[in-house]
Amino acid sequence: MSNINKENKPTKNILGVLVQNQPGVLAHVAGMFAARGFNIDSLVVGRTEDPSLSRMVIVTSGDQATLEQIRKQLGKIVTVVKVRNYSEQECVERDLLLIQVHCPPEKRSDLFELTNVFRGTVVDVGSKSLIIQLTGTEKKIEAFIEVCRPYGILQLSRTGLIAMPRAPHKTGE
Amino acid sequence: MANTLTGGRPGHRWDGLGVPEITIGTLLERIKTMAKKAESTVSSRSSQSPLSQAGKVWNGAQILHQVLIEEGVEHIFGYTGGAVLPIFDVLYDSPIKFILTRHEQGGAHAADAYARATGRVGVVIATSGPGATNLTTGLATAYMDSSPVVAITGQVRTHLIGNDAFQEADVTGITRPITKHNVLVKDIKDLGHIIKECFHIARTGRPSPVLIDIPVDISSGKIEGPIDTEMQIPGYRPRFKGHLRQIQLAANLINESHKPVLYVGGGVIISQASDLIRQLAIKANIPVTTTLMGLGTFDETHPLALKMLGMHGTAYANYAVQESDLLIAVGARFDDRVTGKLDTFAPHAKVIHIDIDPASISKNVKVDVPVVGDAQQILGELVKLVEPNPRTDWLEQIEQWKKKYPLKYDTQSNTIKPQYVIETLGRLADGDAVITTGVGQHQMWAAQFFNYTTPRQFITSGGLGTMGFGLPAAIGAQIARPDKIVIDIDGDSSFSMTLVELATIAQYKLPIKIALISNTFQGMVRQWQELFYDRRYSQTKMYLPNFAKIAEGFGIKAIVVTDKNQVEDVIAQALKEDGPVLMDFHVEPEENVWPMVAPAKSLHEMELGRLA
Ligand SMILES: Cc1ncc(C[n+]2csc(CCOP(=O)(O)OP(=O)(O)O)c2C)c(N)n1
């Protein structure tokens, strides 16, 4: 017999967790992660098309056994209605970034151009800085942050990932 | 009143939503039909329930009381306080019997033991703040051992919550990790269905404690009927039926195996599957070892019984597990006290794991054939599929281990050996008593030297290991089983933690027998200090009171036993007594529990101690 905790490399996992829209649900979910020593990379909660339900998108990491435990332990929480593993299917994934970059007037056009390349939007222009908004996959967001870094990042805020599985059969495939 | 609903088997369990892909619309539809289905099975009376009548005015406490009655609650344990005054007011002339313990922890342990002794939900009530925080040890104890307890706590008025009001504590926050579910009721409209949901959650699936926190303005607030009692828990779907395909795979493994061992835990008691374990074991000649929580599932006087395994298990159980080629785990969870060093636990064995909680499977060890579902249903199928097999060589080998390494102690000593006291208790109580314990050496000797023959006979804090559990647990067990002899086999230090409950025993005239194994030490810790800390007995020597005088002060008969030759007579006399008796056995102070698997060692490396 083998010890389950001695296998596999850590991987990232995206879970879609449908929960009852009730006070205390977030505490139950966050408390379970804390009590069992599981990681949360990001957690986003929002309303759904049904007012009695909310959806959490949780990005976690761990080895296979840990991820399996996370899914099962989530499933045990009474107010959790359904747990889906988004990593097992093709999903649209989006993160939203707001980033304030140091930007004297002479650098504005550079940054505007960069923002365009990444299909971001400048949402605020100050005398020495810009706020840029960008949505996309985590990879894209991270790439953009790296591009901004040389200019001087004053503030940065991200929503964390939300995701939605694509329709099972795409036309044209 | 008799109510089958709270009997061992839940009235209804929801089927899993076996469909991976569903929309919220269909989900909600299913939820509604499931809720209806559940409602109609869970309480066929709810249509006639006074709660469903229009126009009748209720206060919150009355709604609570009515649901308790409909859930079949006959006894409640607990303590009063300001935030539960409206609740105690309805209990004043209720058919439900209230048992006032002297401390809320005692109330929680009693409710827990009541549940363990019967399979019915145990109920405990406490006031807000300190009343509720006093429950926590009891809830954590019940949680670790999967015992169905519903705790009802008072809370400060809704508008004061969060203001550090007098006797306010964030009780749902504090108890979140030690309950299966908890709810702060914020609107009297929700009270009815929440209480129903909590009972359903506590007793179905993997049973566990559930807590309902009720602000005092809600228990005293008024609302006009009909009261909503329809359950709204779409996320709660414990799986009941095991996959037939998995069961067939399990049967194949069993049929192919030469040296199988059944490793049986408390889950089998909960699911009332002991009889099926017996059938399976006998049909296929599979030896059975149980965890601490599983004692009683398999008659320990049967030749196939290996008794308990693990840290203080029998040598033959541990050797059998280490030699086995197939381990059939049923309602057990591969706790570290059972497995010792995980990497070398049952090194040659394939593993079948049957459990109602999917999260228990593959938590600690890799499982070859998992079967999620109710043990009774799964074993029922499995028994049909396994083939009879004499397994002569394997049973022969086990017989040799049993002969070579029996449980032993020094019977020639002049002092009273604790094992002798427990063995004698077992012999004179004819194996047919309900035993509760504290935690420590006496608990292990009670597990080793008393032969358990029936489920729900041994009530102990296994998972949490809560000292002080024994006495209040005996109260719960005796209330639940007035027909049985209930014996609290307790350690002097454990007993000291909750001995105030002697008052409860006296008040309700409960004929509990207390066998104190007084060794003047926190014996189990002293044993570790002896073995691993060079006999530096730091803070483990106890300054003990005169327990007999204490008992007498509470109006309870007491006998002090210092002579080995008195042990048998005293026990015989105490067992005949109609009322409670405390027997204070002054035993050998530095006796050790053997065998022992030292921490982080493998089962086969167990030390046999003086037995060898
Ligand atoms: C509430 C609590 N505190 C501390 C412990 C740690 N502990 C485990 S066994 C033990 C000693 C128990 O002594 P006693 O009840 O006299 O039983 P004995 O081992 O002597 O039979 C202690 C302190 C515990 N299990 N529970």
PDB file of C-alpha atoms in Angstrom, chain A residues 107-170:
ATOM      1  CA  LYS A 107       6.097  58.692 -22.624  1.00  0.00           C
ATOM      2  CA  ARG A 108       2.356  58.731 -23.114  1.00  0.00           C
ATOM      3  CA  SER A 109       2.328  57.756 -26.750  1.00  0.00           C
ATOM      4  CA  ASP A 110       4.617  54.780 -26.046  1.00  0.00           C
ATOM      5  CA  LEU A 111       2.289  53.461 -23.406  1.00  0.00           C
ATOM      6  CA  PHE A 112      -0.822  54.149 -25.459  1.00  0.00           C
ATOM      7  CA  GLU A 113       0.664  52.108 -28.229  1.00  0.00           C
ATOM      8  CA  LEU A 114       1.599  49.238 -25.943  1.00  0.00           C
ATOM      9  CA  THR A 115      -1.887  49.275 -24.496  1.00  0.00           C
ATOM     10  CA  ASN A 116      -3.289  49.043 -27.997  1.00  0.00           C
ATOM     11  CA  VAL A 117      -1.103  46.087 -28.837  1.00  0.00           C
ATOM     12  CA  PHE A 118      -2.534  44.257 -25.821  1.00  0.00           C
ATOM     13  CA  ARG A 119      -6.029  45.554 -26.592  1.00  0.00           C
ATOM     14  CA  GLY A 120      -6.238  47.306 -23.265  1.00  0.00           C
ATOM     15  CA  THR A 121      -7.855  50.624 -22.501  1.00  0.00           C
ATOM     16  CA  VAL A 122      -6.471  53.721 -20.864  1.00  0.00           C
ATOM     17  CA  VAL A 123      -9.115  54.629 -18.284  1.00  0.00           C
ATOM     18  CA  ASP A 124      -7.437  57.533 -16.494  1.00  0.00           C
ATOM     19  CA  VAL A 125      -4.798  60.035 -17.516  1.00  0.00           C
ATOM     20  CA  GLY A 126      -2.983  62.000 -14.799  1.00  0.00           C
ATOM     21  CA  SER A 127      -0.130  64.469 -15.137  1.00  0.00           C
ATOM     22  CA  LYS A 128       2.477  61.823 -14.261  1.00  0.00           C
ATOM     23  CA  SER A 129       0.617  58.539 -14.558  1.00  0.00           C
ATOM     24  CA  LEU A 130      -1.907  56.463 -16.472  1.00  0.00           C
ATOM     25  CA  ILE A 131      -4.378  53.850 -15.341  1.00  0.00           C
ATOM     26  CA  ILE A 132      -4.750  51.063 -17.864  1.00  0.00           C
ATOM     27  CA  GLN A 133      -7.411  48.394 -17.865  1.00  0.00           C
ATOM     28  CA  LEU A 134      -6.782  45.030 -19.447  1.00  0.00           C
ATOM     29  CA  THR A 135      -8.702  41.788 -19.616  1.00  0.00           C
ATOM     30  CA  GLY A 136      -7.417  38.452 -20.785  1.00  0.00           C
ATOM     31  CA  THR A 137      -5.895  35.216 -19.769  1.00  0.00           C
ATOM     32  CA  GLU A 138      -3.504  35.218 -16.855  1.00  0.00           C
ATOM     33  CA  LYS A 139      -0.606  34.781 -19.262  1.00  0.00           C
ATOM     34  CA  LYS A 140      -1.511  37.851 -21.243  1.00  0.00           C
ATOM     35  CA  ILE A 141      -2.030  39.925 -18.098  1.00  0.00           C
ATOM     36  CA  GLU A 142       1.323  38.838 -16.737  1.00  0.00           C
ATOM     37  CA  ALA A 143       3.039  39.642 -20.002  1.00  0.00           C
ATOM     38  CA  PHE A 144       1.564  43.115 -19.961  1.00  0.00           C
ATOM     39  CA  ILE A 145       2.669  43.691 -16.386  1.00  0.00           C
ATOM     40  CA  GLU A 146       6.219  42.806 -17.405  1.00  0.00           C
ATOM     41  CA  VAL A 147       6.039  45.252 -20.278  1.00  0.00           C
ATOM     42  CA  CYS A 148       4.909  48.029 -17.919  1.00  0.00           C
ATOM     43  CA  ARG A 149       7.496  47.300 -15.281  1.00  0.00           C
ATOM     44  CA  PRO A 150      10.340  49.408 -16.795  1.00  0.00           C
ATOM     45  CA  TYR A 151       8.075  52.494 -16.718  1.00  0.00           C
ATOM     46  CA  GLY A 152       7.451  52.111 -13.014  1.00  0.00           C
ATOM     47  CA  ILE A 153       4.308  50.474 -11.647  1.00  0.00           C
ATOM     48  CA  LEU A 154       2.626  52.659  -9.011  1.00  0.00           C
ATOM     49  CA  GLN A 155      -0.320  50.364  -8.206  1.00  0.00           C
ATOM     50  CA  LEU A 156      -1.726  47.185  -9.562  1.00  0.00           C
ATOM     51  CA  SER A 157      -4.927  45.317  -8.858  1.00  0.00           C
ATOM     52  CA  ARG A 158      -6.331  42.122 -10.352  1.00  0.00           C
ATOM     53  CA  THR A 159      -9.714  40.468  -9.979  1.00  0.00           C
ATOM     54  CA  GLY A 160      -8.425  36.936 -10.123  1.00  0.00           C
ATOM     55  CA  LEU A 161      -9.532  34.466 -12.705  1.00  0.00           C
ATOM     56  CA  ILE A 162     -13.082  33.763 -13.781  1.00  0.00           C
ATOM     57  CA  ALA A 163     -13.788  31.002 -16.226  1.00  0.00           C
ATOM     58  CA  MET A 164     -16.561  29.399 -18.229  1.00  0.00           C
ATOM     59  CA  PRO A 165     -16.479  26.123 -20.144  1.00  0.00           C
ATOM     60  CA  ARG A 166     -16.900  26.425 -23.893  1.00  0.00           C
ATOM     61  CA  ALA A 167     -19.849  24.752 -25.569  1.00  0.00           C
ATOM     62  CA  PRO A 168     -19.034  21.081 -26.065  1.00  0.00           C
ATOM     63  CA  HIS A 169     -19.052  21.131 -29.907  1.00  0.00           C
ATOM     64  CA  LYS A 170     -17.716  24.193 -31.606  1.00  0.00           C
TER      65      LYS A 170
END
